[in-house]
């Protein structure tokens, strides 16, 4: 009985869901990692949604609205959740039911195969971990959330195409393609490539593919008719395409170099599978070639290419985890070929492709978890759950010291800005820099509250000239409409428009953080220079200037 329960995919999924709920309820403190301030992109979106704003309609967003709405929903149910966990698990209300339906379908034929699909998914979904580290010290990743969300959806899509029975396949493909479209457009493009190949190879019938596509289009049409969100989202996508016009080849080379530990063995496995197909005799009929296309050889080639395309657009992700549902049939087939001399070669290559991602995920997660007891929290009492992070005690001391240093050495860092240089080449990936940023936010909140008390004036809202803006959420103030989410001029932030100026004109205060001055902050200040005209500049705190509406 105990063994049967342990081998039950449904029990594993239920246990994971229960642990996730517990993790969202408990006031957990996590070791901070690189680019941790990216969590504020989601928190800011959730706050704006709570105020009644709609992503893409009321503010420009770099990705789809699904992750933001699910984060806002979980945030309403679990207001004290640690943000990295909250956002990392935002898509679980979609992915876990899909996984459960798929596992139940596969378990009717092979419980072991179902478990082999469920356990890797739960492993990669468990913690906010990217499979490529940007900084050597242990910590959880507060960035790349939408990439991880899309990677998990693509894992489920590939598993559905390869393992689900026809009726369930159509339903799940429609659900997953809709989720991919509303999560990240490049995920939807990648998913379309995979579904198209499934149709061409005979894995999915043309009628079924049309049915799934019709369901997705109908859902998007209803969303458009009721909210106008679909067209607004597509307009944002077109704007992003205009801002990002680089060629793909350098990005493919970057992906290949970063993830050679997966791509290299995968190419060798492709070569071995191709040799096996040649040795067994190449097909002589169209039906035979179609069968070969639907074999692990064809799916590995297409899956590797499609996922590589998806990763060319990403920084921080669960790269290539979608290969595992393709590798599973290879493992099953060659495990049974006991008399074939290629058997050990195939099995070793399958493990060489699959193990690096799993090992990195476990190793990075365990390093962060085992370091947590020796880490210290930051003195950021007004940051709420956002401030429930920890760092090494000496980094906490360094962060406080660097904040004072930046404040007293402003001209030195302005000189770096004039030279178009950051204080450090990987400034935003450095954990101490992220800790310093949190202390800077705390200083700003304290200064605003002191100013309001001294001047007997309650600000109606603020706008921060920085990549992210947690101030309105933390101070429970209004957020200006029409202002983009996650300010990154030249990459994901459109030029200043009249409606932005109008909305910013209604906001009492525009805040300029300056510890340290950076090229990005200066670019944002220049982008919004017109919004500063006519405002009174007040030295709010050593690290903050406030432009006050008169």
Short mmCIF file of C-alpha atoms in Angstrom, two decimals:
data_model
loop_
_atom_site.label_atom_id
_atom_site.label_comp_id
_atom_site.label_asym_id
_atom_site.label_seq_id
_atom_site.Cartn_x
_atom_site.Cartn_y
_atom_site.Cartn_z
CA UNK A 1 0.00 0.00 0.00
CA UNK A 2 2.80 2.42 0.95
CA UNK A 3 4.69 1.64 -2.26
CA UNK A 4 1.53 2.24 -4.29
CA UNK A 5 1.07 5.65 -2.67
CA UNK A 6 4.69 6.60 -3.27
CA UNK A 7 4.31 5.69 -6.94
CA UNK A 8 1.08 7.70 -7.28
CA UNK A 9 1.61 10.78 -9.50
CA UNK A 10 -1.55 12.36 -8.07
CA UNK A 11 -0.24 12.08 -4.53
CA UNK A 12 3.01 13.81 -5.50
CA UNK A 13 1.09 16.64 -7.16
CA UNK A 14 -1.25 17.04 -4.17
CA UNK A 15 1.68 17.02 -1.73
CA UNK A 16 3.50 19.63 -3.80
CA UNK A 17 0.41 21.86 -3.87
CA UNK A 18 0.02 21.55 -0.09
CA UNK A 19 3.68 22.45 0.48
CA UNK A 20 3.34 25.44 -1.86
CA UNK A 21 0.33 26.73 0.10
CA UNK A 22 2.27 26.32 3.35
CA UNK A 23 5.22 28.16 1.81
CA UNK A 24 2.96 31.07 0.86
CA UNK A 25 1.41 31.26 4.33
CA UNK A 26 4.62 31.10 6.37
CA UNK A 27 6.67 34.31 6.77
CA UNK A 28 9.73 32.81 5.06
CA UNK A 29 12.97 34.74 4.61
CA UNK A 30 15.01 33.73 1.56
CA UNK A 31 18.65 34.40 0.64
CA UNK A 32 18.68 37.15 -1.95
CA UNK A 33 20.16 36.50 -5.38
CA UNK A 34 21.12 38.35 -8.53
CA UNK A 35 18.75 40.96 -10.01
CA UNK A 36 16.36 40.51 -7.08
CA UNK A 37 14.63 43.81 -7.78
CA UNK A 38 12.92 42.20 -10.79
CA UNK A 39 10.36 40.86 -8.31
CA UNK A 40 9.03 44.41 -8.04
CA UNK A 41 7.93 44.30 -11.70
CA UNK A 42 5.31 41.73 -10.67
CA UNK A 43 4.52 43.38 -7.33
CA UNK A 44 4.01 46.74 -9.02
CA UNK A 45 1.74 45.12 -11.62
CA UNK A 46 -0.25 43.36 -8.90
CA UNK A 47 -0.69 46.68 -7.07
CA UNK A 48 -1.83 48.46 -10.22
CA UNK A 49 -4.29 45.63 -10.95
CA UNK A 50 -5.66 46.00 -7.41
CA UNK A 51 -6.19 49.70 -8.15
CA UNK A 52 -8.26 48.76 -11.20
CA UNK A 53 -5.65 49.20 -13.92
CA UNK A 54 -5.36 46.68 -16.76
CA UNK A 55 -1.98 45.56 -18.16
CA UNK A 56 -1.35 46.65 -21.77
CA UNK A 57 -4.44 48.90 -21.65
CA UNK A 58 -3.49 51.17 -18.75
CA UNK A 59 0.25 50.58 -18.71
CA UNK A 60 2.85 49.17 -21.06
CA UNK A 61 4.17 45.72 -20.12
CA UNK A 62 7.08 43.75 -21.63
CA UNK A 63 5.26 40.39 -21.43
CA UNK A 64 1.74 38.97 -21.34
CA UNK A 65 -0.80 39.71 -18.60
CA UNK A 66 -1.38 36.15 -17.34
CA UNK A 67 1.50 36.04 -14.86
CA UNK A 68 0.59 39.46 -13.49
CA UNK A 69 -3.05 38.55 -12.92
CA UNK A 70 -2.21 35.23 -11.29
CA UNK A 71 0.34 36.99 -9.08
CA UNK A 72 -2.29 39.55 -8.10
CA UNK A 73 -4.73 36.76 -7.29
CA UNK A 74 -2.28 34.85 -5.12
CA UNK A 75 -1.20 38.13 -3.52
CA UNK A 76 -4.80 38.77 -2.46
CA UNK A 77 -5.02 35.32 -0.85
CA UNK A 78 -1.49 35.32 0.62
CA UNK A 79 -0.59 38.96 1.35
CA UNK A 80 2.39 38.01 3.53
CA UNK A 81 3.97 35.56 1.09
CA UNK A 82 7.64 35.92 0.23
CA UNK A 83 7.52 37.60 -3.21
CA UNK A 84 10.04 35.30 -4.92
CA UNK A 85 7.92 32.28 -4.00
CA UNK A 86 4.65 34.07 -4.75
CA UNK A 87 5.69 34.97 -8.28
CA UNK A 88 7.54 31.73 -8.97
CA UNK A 89 4.40 29.75 -8.14
CA UNK A 90 1.95 32.15 -9.79
CA UNK A 91 1.22 29.78 -12.68
CA UNK A 92 0.65 26.71 -10.50
CA UNK A 93 -3.17 27.24 -10.64
CA UNK A 94 -2.81 26.56 -14.37
CA UNK A 95 0.08 24.11 -14.58
CA UNK A 96 -0.76 21.73 -11.73
CA UNK A 97 -4.27 20.88 -13.01
CA UNK A 98 -2.84 20.33 -16.50
CA UNK A 99 -0.11 18.13 -15.04
CA UNK A 100 -2.66 16.16 -13.01
CA UNK A 101 -4.88 15.53 -16.05
CA UNK A 102 -1.92 14.49 -18.16
CA UNK A 103 -0.48 12.24 -15.45
CA UNK A 104 -3.83 10.56 -14.88
CA UNK A 105 -4.12 9.84 -18.61
CA UNK A 106 -0.57 8.46 -18.91
CA UNK A 107 -0.86 6.43 -15.67
CA UNK A 108 -3.64 4.35 -17.21
CA UNK A 109 -0.98 2.91 -19.53
CA UNK A 110 2.16 3.26 -17.42
CA UNK A 111 2.32 4.62 -13.89
CA UNK A 112 6.12 4.72 -14.05
CA UNK A 113 6.02 6.83 -17.19
CA UNK A 114 3.52 9.21 -15.58
CA UNK A 115 5.74 9.56 -12.53
CA UNK A 116 8.73 10.18 -14.79
CA UNK A 117 6.88 13.15 -16.27
CA UNK A 118 5.57 14.51 -12.96
CA UNK A 119 8.69 14.44 -10.76
CA UNK A 120 11.00 16.50 -13.04
CA UNK A 121 8.27 19.10 -13.46
CA UNK A 122 7.82 19.42 -9.70
CA UNK A 123 11.59 19.62 -9.21
CA UNK A 124 11.96 22.56 -11.57
CA UNK A 125 8.79 24.27 -10.29
CA UNK A 126 9.76 23.98 -6.63
CA UNK A 127 12.09 26.94 -6.11
CA UNK A 128 12.93 30.27 -7.80
CA UNK A 129 16.05 28.90 -9.45
CA UNK A 130 17.48 29.61 -12.91
CA UNK A 131 19.70 27.01 -14.53
CA UNK A 132 22.44 29.53 -15.27
CA UNK A 133 23.92 31.49 -12.39
CA UNK A 134 24.88 35.14 -12.85
CA UNK A 135 26.70 35.43 -9.51
CA UNK A 136 28.86 32.91 -7.62
CA UNK A 137 27.37 33.29 -4.15
CA UNK A 138 24.29 31.23 -3.20
CA UNK A 139 20.86 32.83 -3.35
CA UNK A 140 17.45 32.45 -4.94
CA UNK A 141 16.74 34.11 -8.28
CA UNK A 142 14.32 37.02 -8.18
CA UNK A 143 14.40 37.42 -11.96
CA UNK A 144 13.49 35.44 -15.07
CA UNK A 145 10.04 34.59 -13.73
CA UNK A 146 8.20 34.89 -17.04
CA UNK A 147 10.91 32.84 -18.75
CA UNK A 148 10.54 30.09 -16.15
CA UNK A 149 6.76 30.24 -16.45
CA UNK A 150 6.92 29.81 -20.22
CA UNK A 151 9.52 27.04 -19.93
CA UNK A 152 7.20 25.08 -17.63
CA UNK A 153 4.29 25.55 -20.03
CA UNK A 154 6.43 24.35 -22.94
CA UNK A 155 7.44 21.28 -20.91
CA UNK A 156 3.77 20.44 -20.45
CA UNK A 157 2.98 21.16 -24.10
CA UNK A 158 5.69 18.79 -25.36
CA UNK A 159 4.61 16.13 -22.85
CA UNK A 160 1.00 16.54 -23.99
CA UNK A 161 1.89 16.21 -27.67
CA UNK A 162 3.93 13.07 -27.06
CA UNK A 163 1.93 11.27 -24.35
CA UNK A 164 -1.70 12.42 -24.16
CA UNK A 165 -4.57 10.55 -25.78
CA UNK A 166 -6.38 12.34 -28.58
CA UNK A 167 -9.36 13.90 -26.78
CA UNK A 168 -7.33 15.12 -23.84
CA UNK A 169 -4.56 16.22 -26.17
CA UNK A 170 -6.82 18.69 -27.97
CA UNK A 171 -8.06 20.21 -24.71
CA UNK A 172 -4.65 20.53 -23.11
CA UNK A 173 -3.00 21.91 -26.25
CA UNK A 174 -5.69 24.63 -26.41
CA UNK A 175 -5.26 25.50 -22.71
CA UNK A 176 -1.45 25.53 -22.89
CA UNK A 177 -1.27 27.55 -26.11
CA UNK A 178 -3.66 30.13 -24.67
CA UNK A 179 -1.57 30.29 -21.49
CA UNK A 180 1.64 30.63 -23.51
CA UNK A 181 0.18 33.45 -25.58
CA UNK A 182 -0.93 35.33 -22.47
CA UNK A 183 2.32 34.63 -20.61
CA UNK A 184 5.05 35.40 -23.17
CA UNK A 185 4.64 35.78 -26.91
CA UNK A 186 7.90 34.00 -27.77
CA UNK A 187 6.63 31.03 -25.79
CA UNK A 188 3.51 31.01 -27.96
CA UNK A 189 5.63 31.19 -31.14
CA UNK A 190 7.72 28.27 -29.90
CA UNK A 191 4.57 26.36 -29.00
CA UNK A 192 3.17 26.99 -32.48
CA UNK A 193 6.31 25.50 -34.02
CA UNK A 194 5.95 22.40 -31.86
CA UNK A 195 2.22 21.96 -32.55
CA UNK A 196 2.85 22.50 -36.26
CA UNK A 197 5.49 19.79 -36.24
CA UNK A 198 3.17 17.47 -34.33
CA UNK A 199 0.61 17.98 -37.09
CA UNK A 200 3.11 17.40 -39.91
CA UNK A 201 4.54 14.27 -38.29
CA UNK A 202 1.12 12.78 -37.64
CA UNK A 203 1.34 13.06 -33.87
CA UNK A 204 -1.66 15.41 -33.92
CA UNK A 205 -4.43 15.30 -36.50
CA UNK A 206 -5.05 18.35 -38.66
CA UNK A 207 -8.67 18.46 -37.49
CA UNK A 208 -7.56 18.40 -33.85
CA UNK A 209 -4.99 21.13 -34.42
CA UNK A 210 -7.64 23.31 -36.07
CA UNK A 211 -10.03 22.63 -33.18
CA UNK A 212 -7.40 23.66 -30.62
CA UNK A 213 -6.47 26.76 -32.64
CA UNK A 214 -10.13 27.72 -32.95
CA UNK A 215 -10.59 27.40 -29.20
CA UNK A 216 -7.60 29.67 -28.55
CA UNK A 217 -8.74 32.25 -31.11
CA UNK A 218 -12.28 32.20 -29.70
CA UNK A 219 -10.98 32.77 -26.16
CA UNK A 220 -8.79 35.66 -27.34
CA UNK A 221 -11.69 37.13 -29.32
CA UNK A 222 -13.94 37.04 -26.26
CA UNK A 223 -11.17 38.66 -24.23
CA UNK A 224 -10.89 41.36 -26.88
CA UNK A 225 -14.63 41.98 -27.04
CA UNK A 226 -14.99 42.26 -23.27
CA UNK A 227 -11.80 44.13 -22.38
CA UNK A 228 -9.84 45.11 -25.49
CA UNK A 229 -6.84 43.40 -23.91
CA UNK A 230 -5.82 41.18 -26.84
CA UNK A 231 -5.23 43.99 -29.33
CA UNK A 232 -3.54 46.15 -26.69
CA UNK A 233 -1.19 43.28 -25.83
CA UNK A 234 -0.35 42.72 -29.50
CA UNK A 235 0.35 46.44 -29.86
CA UNK A 236 2.81 46.17 -26.97
CA UNK A 237 4.46 43.20 -28.70
CA UNK A 238 4.90 45.20 -31.91
CA UNK A 239 6.39 48.08 -29.92
CA UNK A 240 8.85 45.67 -28.29
CA UNK A 241 9.83 44.30 -31.70
CA UNK A 242 10.61 47.82 -32.79
CA UNK A 243 12.81 48.36 -29.74
CA UNK A 244 14.68 45.04 -30.15
CA UNK A 245 15.96 44.70 -33.70
CA UNK A 246 19.16 42.66 -33.25
CA UNK A 247 19.95 39.61 -35.41
CA UNK A 248 19.27 36.12 -34.08
CA UNK A 249 22.64 34.52 -34.85
CA UNK A 250 24.57 36.17 -31.98
CA UNK A 251 21.75 35.20 -29.62
CA UNK A 252 21.88 31.56 -30.77
CA UNK A 253 25.63 31.59 -30.16
CA UNK A 254 25.07 32.99 -26.68
CA UNK A 255 22.55 30.26 -25.90
CA UNK A 256 24.94 27.62 -27.25
CA UNK A 257 27.82 28.87 -25.13
CA UNK A 258 25.78 29.29 -21.94
CA UNK A 259 24.02 25.92 -22.24
CA UNK A 260 26.67 23.85 -24.00
CA UNK A 261 26.35 21.35 -21.14
CA UNK A 262 22.95 20.45 -22.63
CA UNK A 263 23.30 21.35 -26.30
CA UNK A 264 26.59 19.48 -26.80
CA UNK A 265 25.32 16.10 -25.52
CA UNK A 266 21.99 16.69 -27.31
CA UNK A 267 23.77 17.08 -30.66
CA UNK A 268 25.76 13.89 -29.99
CA UNK A 269 22.53 12.06 -29.13
CA UNK A 270 20.99 13.34 -32.37
CA UNK A 271 23.97 12.00 -34.28
CA UNK A 272 23.67 8.61 -32.55
CA UNK A 273 19.94 8.41 -33.26
CA UNK A 274 20.54 9.38 -36.90
CA UNK A 275 23.21 6.68 -37.21
CA UNK A 276 20.82 4.12 -35.73
CA UNK A 277 18.11 5.12 -38.21
CA UNK A 278 20.58 4.86 -41.11
CA UNK A 279 21.84 1.50 -39.86
CA UNK A 280 18.29 0.14 -39.63
CA UNK A 281 17.52 1.38 -43.17
CA UNK A 282 16.11 4.69 -44.24
CA UNK A 283 12.43 4.83 -45.23
CA UNK A 284 11.46 4.45 -48.89
CA UNK A 285 7.89 5.71 -48.65
CA UNK A 286 6.25 8.94 -47.55
CA UNK A 287 4.55 7.08 -44.72
CA UNK A 288 7.91 5.74 -43.62
CA UNK A 289 9.46 9.21 -43.57
CA UNK A 290 6.51 10.48 -41.60
CA UNK A 291 7.04 7.70 -39.07
CA UNK A 292 10.71 8.69 -38.81
CA UNK A 293 9.65 12.33 -38.29
CA UNK A 294 7.47 11.21 -35.39
CA UNK A 295 10.32 9.23 -33.84
CA UNK A 296 12.56 10.52 -31.03
CA UNK A 297 15.09 11.54 -33.71
CA UNK A 298 12.68 13.97 -35.34
CA UNK A 299 11.26 15.27 -32.08
CA UNK A 300 14.68 15.81 -30.53
CA UNK A 301 15.86 17.79 -33.56
CA UNK A 302 12.75 19.98 -33.64
CA UNK A 303 12.47 20.27 -29.87
CA UNK A 304 16.10 21.32 -29.51
CA UNK A 305 15.75 23.91 -32.27
CA UNK A 306 12.46 25.31 -31.00
CA UNK A 307 13.63 25.58 -27.40
CA UNK A 308 16.91 27.15 -28.53
CA UNK A 309 14.89 29.80 -30.40
CA UNK A 310 12.84 30.43 -27.26
CA UNK A 311 15.96 30.88 -25.14
CA UNK A 312 17.48 33.44 -27.53
CA UNK A 313 15.03 35.95 -26.05
CA UNK A 314 15.72 35.13 -22.39
CA UNK A 315 17.99 36.07 -19.53
CA UNK A 316 17.40 33.68 -16.66
CA UNK A 317 15.32 30.63 -17.38
CA UNK A 318 14.82 26.88 -17.02
CA UNK A 319 16.65 26.29 -20.26
CA UNK A 320 15.80 23.14 -22.23
CA UNK A 321 13.81 21.35 -19.51
CA UNK A 322 11.28 20.65 -22.28
CA UNK A 323 13.70 18.09 -23.73
CA UNK A 324 12.94 15.60 -20.96
CA UNK A 325 9.55 14.43 -22.34
CA UNK A 326 11.40 13.77 -25.62
CA UNK A 327 14.24 11.93 -23.89
CA UNK A 328 11.88 9.67 -21.95
CA UNK A 329 10.84 7.58 -24.99
CA UNK A 330 14.51 7.29 -26.00
CA UNK A 331 15.36 6.01 -22.54
CA UNK A 332 12.45 3.55 -22.55
CA UNK A 333 13.23 2.19 -26.01
CA UNK A 334 16.96 1.75 -25.60
CA UNK A 335 16.65 0.34 -22.08
CA UNK A 336 14.87 -2.62 -23.67
CA UNK A 337 17.38 -3.11 -26.52
CA UNK A 338 19.69 -5.31 -24.50
CA UNK A 339 21.38 -6.92 -27.50
CA UNK A 340 22.16 -3.70 -29.36
CA UNK A 341 25.76 -2.48 -29.02
CA UNK A 342 24.50 1.12 -29.25
CA UNK A 343 22.48 0.70 -26.05
CA UNK A 344 25.12 1.97 -23.57
CA UNK A 345 25.97 4.86 -25.90
CA UNK A 346 22.33 5.96 -26.09
CA UNK A 347 21.72 5.60 -22.35
CA UNK A 348 24.84 7.56 -21.45
CA UNK A 349 23.96 10.34 -23.90
CA UNK A 350 20.38 10.56 -22.58
CA UNK A 351 21.75 10.99 -19.07
CA UNK A 352 24.32 13.51 -20.34
CA UNK A 353 21.50 15.64 -21.75
CA UNK A 354 19.11 15.28 -18.82
CA UNK A 355 21.32 15.35 -15.74
CA UNK A 356 23.04 18.78 -16.00
CA UNK A 357 19.78 20.69 -15.61
CA UNK A 358 18.58 18.53 -12.71
CA UNK A 359 21.94 18.66 -10.94
CA UNK A 360 22.23 22.44 -11.33
CA UNK A 361 18.69 22.93 -10.02
CA UNK A 362 19.29 20.75 -6.95
CA UNK A 363 22.78 22.12 -6.32
CA UNK A 364 21.76 25.78 -6.53
CA UNK A 365 18.66 25.23 -4.44
CA UNK A 366 20.51 23.31 -1.73
CA UNK A 367 23.35 25.85 -1.62
CA UNK A 368 20.87 28.66 -1.01
CA UNK A 369 18.85 26.67 1.53
CA UNK A 370 21.91 25.49 3.47
CA UNK A 371 23.35 29.00 3.57
CA UNK A 372 20.15 30.54 4.93
CA UNK A 373 20.73 29.73 8.64
CA UNK A 374 24.01 31.67 8.64
CA UNK A 375 22.62 34.70 6.80
CA UNK A 376 21.25 37.89 8.35
CA UNK A 377 18.24 40.00 7.47
CA UNK A 378 18.44 43.61 6.32
CA UNK A 379 17.23 46.57 8.37
CA UNK A 380 14.25 47.31 6.11
CA UNK A 381 11.18 47.23 8.39
CA UNK A 382 8.95 49.16 5.95
CA UNK A 383 9.49 46.90 2.95
CA UNK A 384 7.12 44.22 4.23
CA UNK A 385 7.42 40.82 2.51
CA UNK A 386 9.71 42.34 -0.14
CA UNK A 387 12.29 42.92 2.60
CA UNK A 388 12.17 39.34 3.91
CA UNK A 389 15.50 38.45 2.38
CA UNK A 390 18.86 37.59 3.89
CA UNK A 391 22.53 37.99 3.04
CA UNK A 392 25.85 37.14 4.63
CA UNK A 393 26.44 39.40 7.67
CA UNK A 394 29.47 41.03 6.06
CA UNK A 395 27.44 41.79 2.94
CA UNK A 396 24.75 43.40 5.09
CA UNK A 397 27.42 45.61 6.65
CA UNK A 398 28.90 46.34 3.23
CA UNK A 399 25.49 47.32 1.82
CA UNK A 400 24.96 49.87 4.60
CA UNK A 401 28.47 51.24 4.13
CA UNK A 402 28.08 51.47 0.35
CA UNK A 403 24.84 53.43 0.74
CA UNK A 404 26.68 56.04 2.82
CA UNK A 405 29.60 55.99 0.38
CA UNK A 406 27.38 56.56 -2.65
CA UNK A 407 25.68 59.48 -0.91
CA UNK A 408 28.98 61.19 -0.06
CA UNK A 409 30.75 60.53 -3.37
CA UNK A 410 28.10 61.57 -5.86
CA UNK A 411 30.43 63.37 -8.27
CA UNK A 412 32.64 60.31 -8.72
CA UNK A 413 29.69 58.23 -9.86
CA UNK A 414 28.34 61.02 -12.06
CA UNK A 415 31.71 60.95 -13.79
CA UNK A 416 31.16 57.24 -14.50
CA UNK A 417 27.74 58.07 -15.93
CA UNK A 418 29.32 60.64 -18.25
CA UNK A 419 31.71 57.90 -19.40
CA UNK A 420 28.75 55.54 -19.92
CA UNK A 421 30.12 53.13 -17.30
CA UNK A 422 28.51 51.32 -14.39
CA UNK A 423 30.25 51.21 -10.97
CA UNK A 424 30.68 47.50 -11.67
CA UNK A 425 30.32 45.59 -14.94
CA UNK A 426 27.75 43.22 -13.35
CA UNK A 427 26.37 45.73 -10.84
CA UNK A 428 22.77 44.48 -10.86
CA UNK A 429 23.79 40.83 -10.54
CA UNK A 430 25.85 41.53 -7.42
CA UNK A 431 24.06 40.54 -4.23
CA UNK A 432 25.51 43.42 -2.22
CA UNK A 433 24.21 45.86 -4.86
CA UNK A 434 20.70 44.43 -4.52
CA UNK A 435 20.95 44.69 -0.72
CA UNK A 436 22.08 48.31 -1.06
CA UNK A 437 19.09 49.02 -3.30
CA UNK A 438 16.73 47.68 -0.61
CA UNK A 439 18.35 49.94 2.00
CA UNK A 440 17.96 52.84 -0.42
CA UNK A 441 14.23 52.10 -0.75
CA UNK A 442 13.91 51.99 3.04
CA UNK A 443 15.63 55.37 3.30
CA UNK A 444 13.24 56.79 0.73
CA UNK A 445 10.12 55.52 2.52
CA UNK A 446 11.33 56.94 5.84
CA UNK A 447 12.12 60.27 4.20
CA UNK A 448 8.71 60.54 2.51
CA UNK A 449 6.86 59.82 5.75
CA UNK A 450 8.99 62.36 7.62
CA UNK A 451 8.40 64.97 4.91
CA UNK A 452 4.64 64.37 4.93
CA UNK A 453 4.54 64.72 8.72
CA UNK A 454 6.66 67.88 8.71
CA UNK A 455 4.72 69.54 5.89
CA UNK A 456 1.27 68.24 6.87
CA UNK A 457 0.68 67.08 3.29
CA UNK A 458 -0.32 63.60 2.14
CA UNK A 459 1.09 62.72 -1.27
CA UNK A 460 -1.47 61.18 -3.62
CA UNK A 461 1.13 59.09 -5.39
CA UNK A 462 4.73 58.94 -6.51
CA UNK A 463 6.69 57.91 -9.59
CA UNK A 464 10.26 56.67 -9.25
CA UNK A 465 12.86 57.30 -11.95
CA UNK A 466 14.31 53.80 -11.79
CA UNK A 467 13.94 50.36 -13.35
CA UNK A 468 11.34 49.32 -10.79
CA UNK A 469 9.04 51.27 -8.48
CA UNK A 470 7.88 49.63 -5.23
CA UNK A 471 6.97 52.92 -3.54
CA UNK A 472 3.26 53.13 -4.26
CA UNK A 473 2.65 49.56 -3.15
CA UNK A 474 4.67 50.03 0.04
CA UNK A 475 3.11 53.41 0.85
CA UNK A 476 -0.39 52.41 -0.37
CA UNK A 477 -0.54 55.29 -2.85
CA UNK A 478 -2.00 55.70 -6.34
CA UNK A 479 0.10 54.62 -9.32
CA UNK A 480 0.07 56.78 -12.42
CA UNK A 481 -1.67 55.23 -15.41
CA UNK A 482 0.04 54.94 -18.81
CA UNK A 483 3.50 54.66 -17.22
CA UNK A 484 5.38 51.56 -18.45
CA UNK A 485 6.23 48.69 -16.15
CA UNK A 486 9.93 47.97 -15.67
CA UNK A 487 11.71 51.00 -17.14
CA UNK A 488 14.52 49.97 -19.49
CA UNK A 489 15.02 52.68 -22.14
CA UNK A 490 16.09 51.37 -25.52
CA UNK A 491 15.09 47.80 -24.69
CA UNK A 492 11.57 47.56 -23.29
CA UNK A 493 10.39 51.12 -22.64
CA UNK A 494 8.68 53.15 -25.40
CA UNK A 495 9.27 56.89 -25.83
CA UNK A 496 7.40 59.35 -23.63
CA UNK A 497 3.89 59.96 -24.95
CA UNK A 498 1.38 62.75 -24.24
CA UNK A 499 -0.86 60.46 -22.18
CA UNK A 500 2.11 59.56 -19.96
CA UNK A 501 2.82 63.26 -19.37
CA UNK A 502 -0.81 63.93 -18.57
CA UNK A 503 -1.02 61.11 -16.05
CA UNK A 504 2.32 61.98 -14.43
CA UNK A 505 1.09 65.57 -14.10
CA UNK A 506 -1.57 64.30 -11.69
CA UNK A 507 1.01 62.64 -9.42
CA UNK A 508 2.28 64.77 -6.53
CA UNK A 509 5.88 63.55 -6.46
CA UNK A 510 8.48 62.18 -8.86
CA UNK A 511 11.38 60.56 -7.03
CA UNK A 512 14.96 60.37 -8.25
CA UNK A 513 17.14 57.77 -6.47
CA UNK A 514 20.86 58.47 -6.68
CA UNK A 515 22.78 55.89 -4.68
CA UNK A 516 24.49 55.40 -6.97
CA UNK A 517 23.89 57.48 -10.09
CA UNK A 518 23.93 55.04 -13.00
CA UNK A 519 23.67 55.18 -16.77
CA UNK A 520 20.22 53.57 -16.62
CA UNK A 521 18.90 56.04 -14.05
CA UNK A 522 20.25 58.93 -16.10
CA UNK A 523 18.63 57.54 -19.26
CA UNK A 524 15.29 57.27 -17.43
CA UNK A 525 15.63 60.81 -16.09
CA UNK A 526 16.25 62.11 -19.61
CA UNK A 527 13.32 60.10 -20.98
CA UNK A 528 10.97 61.70 -18.43
CA UNK A 529 12.63 65.14 -18.39
CA UNK A 530 9.48 66.85 -19.67
CA UNK A 531 7.52 65.47 -16.71
CA UNK A 532 9.92 67.22 -14.31
CA UNK A 533 9.35 70.68 -15.74
CA UNK A 534 7.59 73.07 -13.37
CA UNK A 535 8.17 70.92 -10.32
CA UNK A 536 10.08 71.95 -7.21
CA UNK A 537 13.21 69.91 -6.57
CA UNK A 538 13.60 68.95 -2.91
CA UNK A 539 16.59 67.17 -1.38
CA UNK A 540 14.49 64.55 0.36
CA UNK A 541 17.30 62.36 1.77
CA UNK A 542 20.99 61.71 1.10
CA UNK A 543 20.01 59.23 -1.64
CA UNK A 544 16.79 60.81 -2.85
CA UNK A 545 15.60 63.93 -4.63
CA UNK A 546 11.88 64.67 -4.90
CA UNK A 547 10.31 66.70 -7.69
CA UNK A 548 7.16 68.07 -6.09
CA UNK A 549 4.08 69.26 -7.92
CA UNK A 550 3.47 72.85 -6.92
#
